[in-house]
CSV table of C-alpha atoms and ligand atoms in Angstrom, one decimal:
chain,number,residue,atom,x,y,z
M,1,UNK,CA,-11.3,-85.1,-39.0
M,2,UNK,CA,-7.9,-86.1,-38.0
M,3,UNK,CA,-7.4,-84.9,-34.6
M,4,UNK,CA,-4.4,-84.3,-32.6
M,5,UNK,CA,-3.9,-84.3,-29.4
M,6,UNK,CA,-0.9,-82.6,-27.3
M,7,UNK,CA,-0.8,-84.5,-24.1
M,8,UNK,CA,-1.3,-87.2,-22.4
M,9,UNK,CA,-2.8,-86.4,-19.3
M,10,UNK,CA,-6.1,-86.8,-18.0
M,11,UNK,CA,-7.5,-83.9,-20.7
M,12,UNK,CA,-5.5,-85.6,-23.5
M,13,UNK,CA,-6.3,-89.5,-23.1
M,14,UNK,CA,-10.3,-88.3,-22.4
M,15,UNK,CA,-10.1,-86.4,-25.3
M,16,UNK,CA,-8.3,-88.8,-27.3
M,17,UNK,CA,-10.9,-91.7,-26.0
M,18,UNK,CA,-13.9,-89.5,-27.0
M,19,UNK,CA,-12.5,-88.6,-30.4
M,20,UNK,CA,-11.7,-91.8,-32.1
M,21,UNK,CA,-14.9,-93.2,-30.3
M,22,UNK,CA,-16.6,-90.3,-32.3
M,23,UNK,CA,-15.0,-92.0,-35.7
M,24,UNK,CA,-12.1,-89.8,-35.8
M,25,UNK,CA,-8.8,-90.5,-36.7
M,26,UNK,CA,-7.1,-89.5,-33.7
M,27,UNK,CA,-2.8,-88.9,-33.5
M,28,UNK,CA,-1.8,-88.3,-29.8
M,29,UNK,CA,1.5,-86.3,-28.9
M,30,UNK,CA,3.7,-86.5,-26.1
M,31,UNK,CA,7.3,-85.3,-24.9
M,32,UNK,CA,7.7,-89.3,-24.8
M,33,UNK,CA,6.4,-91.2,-28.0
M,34,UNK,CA,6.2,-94.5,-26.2
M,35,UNK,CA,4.0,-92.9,-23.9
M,36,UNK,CA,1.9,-91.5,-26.5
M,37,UNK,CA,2.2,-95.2,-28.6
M,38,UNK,CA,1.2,-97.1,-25.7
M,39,UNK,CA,-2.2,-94.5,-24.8
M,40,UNK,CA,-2.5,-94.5,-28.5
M,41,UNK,CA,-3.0,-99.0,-28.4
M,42,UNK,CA,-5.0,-98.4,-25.6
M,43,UNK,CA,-7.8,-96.1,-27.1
M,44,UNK,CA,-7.5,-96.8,-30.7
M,45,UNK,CA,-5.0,-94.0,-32.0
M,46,UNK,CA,-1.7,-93.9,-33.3
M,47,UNK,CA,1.4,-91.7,-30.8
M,48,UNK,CA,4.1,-90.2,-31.7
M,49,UNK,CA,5.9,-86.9,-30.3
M,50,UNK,CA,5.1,-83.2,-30.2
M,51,UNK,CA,5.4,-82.1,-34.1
M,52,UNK,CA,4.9,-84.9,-35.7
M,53,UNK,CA,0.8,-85.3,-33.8
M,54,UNK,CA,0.4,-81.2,-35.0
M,55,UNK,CA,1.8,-81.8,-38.5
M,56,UNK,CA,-0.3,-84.5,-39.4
M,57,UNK,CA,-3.7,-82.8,-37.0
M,58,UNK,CA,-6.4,-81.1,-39.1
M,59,UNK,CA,-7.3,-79.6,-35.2
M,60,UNK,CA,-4.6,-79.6,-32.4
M,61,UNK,CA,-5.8,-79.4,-29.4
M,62,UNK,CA,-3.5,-78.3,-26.7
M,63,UNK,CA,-4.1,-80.5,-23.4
M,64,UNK,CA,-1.0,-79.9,-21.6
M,65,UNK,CA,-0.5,-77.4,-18.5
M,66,UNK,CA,-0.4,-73.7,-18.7
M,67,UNK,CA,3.1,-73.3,-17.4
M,68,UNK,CA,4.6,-75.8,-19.7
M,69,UNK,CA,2.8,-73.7,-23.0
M,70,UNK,CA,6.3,-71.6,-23.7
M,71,UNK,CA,8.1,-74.9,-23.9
M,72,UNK,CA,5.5,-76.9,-25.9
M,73,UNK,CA,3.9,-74.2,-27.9
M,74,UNK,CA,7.7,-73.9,-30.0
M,75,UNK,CA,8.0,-77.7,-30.2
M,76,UNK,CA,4.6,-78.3,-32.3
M,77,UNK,CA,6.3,-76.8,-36.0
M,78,UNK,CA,4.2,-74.6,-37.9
M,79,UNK,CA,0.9,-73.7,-36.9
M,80,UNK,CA,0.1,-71.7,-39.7
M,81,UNK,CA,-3.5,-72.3,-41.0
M,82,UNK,CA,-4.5,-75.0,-39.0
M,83,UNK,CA,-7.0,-75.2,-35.7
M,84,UNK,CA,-5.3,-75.0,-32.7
M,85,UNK,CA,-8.0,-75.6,-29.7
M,86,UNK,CA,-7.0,-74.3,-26.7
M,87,UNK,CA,-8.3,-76.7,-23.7
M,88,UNK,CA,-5.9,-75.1,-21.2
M,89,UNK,CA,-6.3,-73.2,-18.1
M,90,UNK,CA,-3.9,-70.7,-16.6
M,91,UNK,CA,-3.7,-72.2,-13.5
M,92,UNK,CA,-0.3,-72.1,-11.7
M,93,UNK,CA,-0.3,-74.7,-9.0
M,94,UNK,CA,-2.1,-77.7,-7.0
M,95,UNK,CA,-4.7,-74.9,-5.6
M,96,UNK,CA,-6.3,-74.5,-9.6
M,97,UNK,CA,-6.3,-70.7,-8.8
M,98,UNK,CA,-6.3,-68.9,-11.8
M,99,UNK,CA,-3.6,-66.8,-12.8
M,100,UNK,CA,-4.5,-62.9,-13.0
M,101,UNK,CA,-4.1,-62.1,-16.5
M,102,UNK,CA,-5.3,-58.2,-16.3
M,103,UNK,CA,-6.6,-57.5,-19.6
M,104,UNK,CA,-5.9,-60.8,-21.1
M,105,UNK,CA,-6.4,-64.3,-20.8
M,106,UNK,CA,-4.8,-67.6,-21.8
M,107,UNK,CA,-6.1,-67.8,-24.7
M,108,UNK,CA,-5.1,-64.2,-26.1
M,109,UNK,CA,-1.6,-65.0,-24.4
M,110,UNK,CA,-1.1,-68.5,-26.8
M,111,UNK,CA,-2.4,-66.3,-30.0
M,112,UNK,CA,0.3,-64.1,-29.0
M,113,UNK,CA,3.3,-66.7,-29.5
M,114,UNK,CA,1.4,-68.7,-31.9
M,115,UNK,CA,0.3,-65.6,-34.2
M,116,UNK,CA,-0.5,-68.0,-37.4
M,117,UNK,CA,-2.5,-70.6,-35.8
M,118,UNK,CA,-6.5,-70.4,-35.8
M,119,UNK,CA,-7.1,-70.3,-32.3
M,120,UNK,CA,-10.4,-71.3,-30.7
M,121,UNK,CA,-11.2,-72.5,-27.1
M,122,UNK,CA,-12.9,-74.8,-26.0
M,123,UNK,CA,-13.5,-77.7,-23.3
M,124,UNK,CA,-11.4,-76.0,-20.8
M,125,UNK,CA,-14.8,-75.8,-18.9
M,126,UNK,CA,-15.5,-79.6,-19.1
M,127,UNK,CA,-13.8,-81.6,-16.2
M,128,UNK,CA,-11.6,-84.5,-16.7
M,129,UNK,CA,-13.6,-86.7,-15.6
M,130,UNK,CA,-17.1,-85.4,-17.2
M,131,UNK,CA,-14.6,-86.1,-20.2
M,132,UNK,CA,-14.0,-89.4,-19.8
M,133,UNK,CA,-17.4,-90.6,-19.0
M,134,UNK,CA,-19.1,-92.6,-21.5
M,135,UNK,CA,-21.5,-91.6,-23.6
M,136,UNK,CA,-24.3,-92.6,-21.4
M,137,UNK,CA,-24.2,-88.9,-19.8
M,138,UNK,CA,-27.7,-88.1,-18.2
M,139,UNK,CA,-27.4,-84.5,-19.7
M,140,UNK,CA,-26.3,-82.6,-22.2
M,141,UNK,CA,-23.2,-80.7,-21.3
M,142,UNK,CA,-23.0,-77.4,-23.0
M,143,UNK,CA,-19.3,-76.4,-24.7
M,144,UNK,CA,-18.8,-72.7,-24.5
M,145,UNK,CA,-16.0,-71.9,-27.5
M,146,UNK,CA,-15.4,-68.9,-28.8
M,147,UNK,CA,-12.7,-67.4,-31.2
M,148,UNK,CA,-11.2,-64.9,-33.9
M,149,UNK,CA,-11.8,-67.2,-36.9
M,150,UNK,CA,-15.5,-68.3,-37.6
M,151,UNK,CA,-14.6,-71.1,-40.3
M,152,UNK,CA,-12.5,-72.6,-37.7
M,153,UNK,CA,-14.8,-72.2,-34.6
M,154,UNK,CA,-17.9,-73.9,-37.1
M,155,UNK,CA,-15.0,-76.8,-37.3
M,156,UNK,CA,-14.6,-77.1,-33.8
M,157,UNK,CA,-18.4,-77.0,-32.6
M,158,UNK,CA,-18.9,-79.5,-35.0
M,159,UNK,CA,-16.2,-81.8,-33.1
M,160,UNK,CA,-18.2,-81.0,-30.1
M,161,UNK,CA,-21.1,-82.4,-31.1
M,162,UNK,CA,-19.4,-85.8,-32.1
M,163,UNK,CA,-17.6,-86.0,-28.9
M,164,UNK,CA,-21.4,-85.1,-27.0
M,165,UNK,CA,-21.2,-82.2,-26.5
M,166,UNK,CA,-24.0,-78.9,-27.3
M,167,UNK,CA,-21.9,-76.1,-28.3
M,168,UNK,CA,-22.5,-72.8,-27.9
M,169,UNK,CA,-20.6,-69.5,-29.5
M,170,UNK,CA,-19.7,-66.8,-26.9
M,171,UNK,CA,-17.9,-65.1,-29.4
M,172,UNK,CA,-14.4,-63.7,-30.2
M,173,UNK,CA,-11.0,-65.2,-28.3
M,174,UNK,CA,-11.3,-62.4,-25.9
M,175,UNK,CA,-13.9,-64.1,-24.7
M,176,UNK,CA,-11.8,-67.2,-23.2
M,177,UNK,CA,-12.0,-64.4,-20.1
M,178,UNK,CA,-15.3,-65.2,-19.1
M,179,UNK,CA,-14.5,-68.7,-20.1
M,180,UNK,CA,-11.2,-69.9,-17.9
M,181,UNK,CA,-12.8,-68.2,-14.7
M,182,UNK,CA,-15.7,-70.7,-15.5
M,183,UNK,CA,-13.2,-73.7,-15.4
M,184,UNK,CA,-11.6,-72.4,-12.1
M,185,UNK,CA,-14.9,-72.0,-10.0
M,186,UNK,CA,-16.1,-75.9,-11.5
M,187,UNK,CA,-12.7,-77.5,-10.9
M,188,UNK,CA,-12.2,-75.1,-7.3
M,189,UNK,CA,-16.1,-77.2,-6.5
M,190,UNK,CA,-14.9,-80.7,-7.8
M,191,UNK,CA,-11.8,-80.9,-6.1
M,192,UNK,CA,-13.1,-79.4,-2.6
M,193,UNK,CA,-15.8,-81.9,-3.2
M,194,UNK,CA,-18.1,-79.7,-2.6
M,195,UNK,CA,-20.2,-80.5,-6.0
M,196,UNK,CA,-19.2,-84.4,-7.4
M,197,UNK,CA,-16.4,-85.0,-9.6
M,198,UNK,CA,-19.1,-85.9,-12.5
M,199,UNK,CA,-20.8,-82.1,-13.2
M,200,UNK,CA,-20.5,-80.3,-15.9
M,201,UNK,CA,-22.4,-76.5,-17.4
M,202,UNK,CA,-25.3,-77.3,-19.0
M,203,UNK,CA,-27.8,-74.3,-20.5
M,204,UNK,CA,-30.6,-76.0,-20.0
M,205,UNK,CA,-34.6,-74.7,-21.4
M,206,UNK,CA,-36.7,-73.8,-18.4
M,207,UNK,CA,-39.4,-71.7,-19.9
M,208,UNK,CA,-42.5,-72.9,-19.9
M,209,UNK,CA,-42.8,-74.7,-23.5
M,210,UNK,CA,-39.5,-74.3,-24.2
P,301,NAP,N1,-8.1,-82.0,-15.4
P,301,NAP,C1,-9.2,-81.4,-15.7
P,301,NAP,O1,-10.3,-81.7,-15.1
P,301,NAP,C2,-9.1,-80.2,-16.7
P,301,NAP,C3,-10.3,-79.7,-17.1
P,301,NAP,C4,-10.3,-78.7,-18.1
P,301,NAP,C5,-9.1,-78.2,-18.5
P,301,NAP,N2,-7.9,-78.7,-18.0
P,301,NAP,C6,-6.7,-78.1,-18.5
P,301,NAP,O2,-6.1,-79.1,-19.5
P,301,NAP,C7,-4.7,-79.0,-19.4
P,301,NAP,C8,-4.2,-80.4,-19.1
P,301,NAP,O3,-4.7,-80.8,-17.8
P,301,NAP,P1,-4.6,-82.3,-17.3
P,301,NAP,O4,-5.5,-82.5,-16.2
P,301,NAP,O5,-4.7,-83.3,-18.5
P,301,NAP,O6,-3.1,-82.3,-16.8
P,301,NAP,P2,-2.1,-83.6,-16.6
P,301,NAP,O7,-2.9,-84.8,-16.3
P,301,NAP,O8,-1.1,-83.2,-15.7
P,301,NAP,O9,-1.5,-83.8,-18.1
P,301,NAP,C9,-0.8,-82.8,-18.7
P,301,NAP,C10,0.1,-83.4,-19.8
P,301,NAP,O10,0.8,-82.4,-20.4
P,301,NAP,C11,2.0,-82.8,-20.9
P,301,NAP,N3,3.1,-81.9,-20.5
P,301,NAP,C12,3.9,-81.2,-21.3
P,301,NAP,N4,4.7,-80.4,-20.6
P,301,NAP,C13,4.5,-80.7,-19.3
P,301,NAP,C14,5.1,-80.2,-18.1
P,301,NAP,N5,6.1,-79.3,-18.1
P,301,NAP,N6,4.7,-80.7,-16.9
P,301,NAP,C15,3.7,-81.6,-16.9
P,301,NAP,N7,3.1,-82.1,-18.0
P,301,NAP,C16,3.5,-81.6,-19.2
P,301,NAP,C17,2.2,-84.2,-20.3
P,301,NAP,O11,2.1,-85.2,-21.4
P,301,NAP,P3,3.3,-85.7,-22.1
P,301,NAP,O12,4.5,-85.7,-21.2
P,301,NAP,O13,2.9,-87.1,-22.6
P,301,NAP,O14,3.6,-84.8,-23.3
P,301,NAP,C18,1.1,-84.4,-19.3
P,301,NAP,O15,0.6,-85.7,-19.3
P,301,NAP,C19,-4.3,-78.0,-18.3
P,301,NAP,O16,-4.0,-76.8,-18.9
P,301,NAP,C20,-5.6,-77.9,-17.5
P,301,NAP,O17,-5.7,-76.7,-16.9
P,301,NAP,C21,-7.9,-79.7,-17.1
């Protein structure tokens, strides 16, 4: 897959690591090129800005912060067709509280000004740091996705798997609302440090047998 990556923040370069150690051809895109060109030597992918990562992505997956989304989301060209994973939280400040999206959710809110792009999300759940670990993980981590477009979320639980990851359906887009309260209560635990920096979800078997 050729993979493209907006952002290059602690999501982006973890998910940029991952993916082109997962054999992908990985194009990274920042408001800076340089900065995207010099992450890009340092992980084994090639940088450049916003549209030019999206055009040439077969996924786009958006690692950039929720408040920045109306400025990015217009800068990536046209989305129409292609997979655009949404590994963003609506969190509006330092605290990682959520914001109140009554009857909606980030996700629903980017299909909304990206209409033509196949929206699934997925690893907004899966700390930064869980993300940047080797491969050596003690556990499987499980990566909840969900979606409108089933071709497209098959795509991207197949990326999961490459980058380590089980993945696991919850079902349509609507869905990111069970799925960005998730990544607030983990990230609220890591950063109070009340849970280590290094957990992750996991559905684990714990039947007898099982
Ligand atoms: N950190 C986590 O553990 C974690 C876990 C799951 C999900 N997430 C979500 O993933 C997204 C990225 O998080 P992150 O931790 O990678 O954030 P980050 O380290 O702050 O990086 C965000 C990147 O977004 C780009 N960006 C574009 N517009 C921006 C703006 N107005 N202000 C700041 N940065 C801007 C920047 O890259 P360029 O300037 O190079 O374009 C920046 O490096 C967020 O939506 C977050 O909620 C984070």
């Amino acid at each position: 897959l050729r993979v493209a990556i907006i952002g290059t923040g602690n999501m982006g370069s973890g998910l940029a690591r991952r993916s082109v150690r997962a054999g992908h051809e990985v194009v990274i895109g920042s408001r800076d090129p340089e900065r995207a060109a010099s992450l890009g030597a340092a992980v084994g992918a090639r940088g450049g800005d916003y549209a030019s990562a999206a055009a040439e992505g077969d996924v786009v997956i958006l690692a950039v912060p929720w408040w920045s989304i109306d400025s990015v989301l217009p800068l990536l060209g046209d989305l129409s067709g292609k997979i655009l994973i949404d590994a963003t939280n609506p969190v509006m400040d330092e605290t990682g509280a959520l914001q109140q999206l009554r009857g909606s959710s980030g996700a629903e809110e980017i299909a909304r000004e990206a209409p033509r792009a196949r929206i699934v999300k997925c690893f907004n759940h899966i700390v930064a740091d869980v993300i940047h670990l080797d491969r050596s993980m003690q556990q499987r981590v499980t990566a909840f996705l969900c979606g409108d477009d089933a071709d497209a979320k098959q795509i991207v639980a197949r990326l999961a798997v490459d980058l380590g990851y089980d993945p696991v359906d919850v079902g349509a887009l609507s869905c990111a609302r069970l799925l960005e309260p998730m990544a607030a209560l983990l990230l609220g635990l890591t950063r109070r440090g009340t849970v280590p920096a290094d957990r992750a979800f996991a559905l684990v078997p714990v039947g007898p047998g099982s």
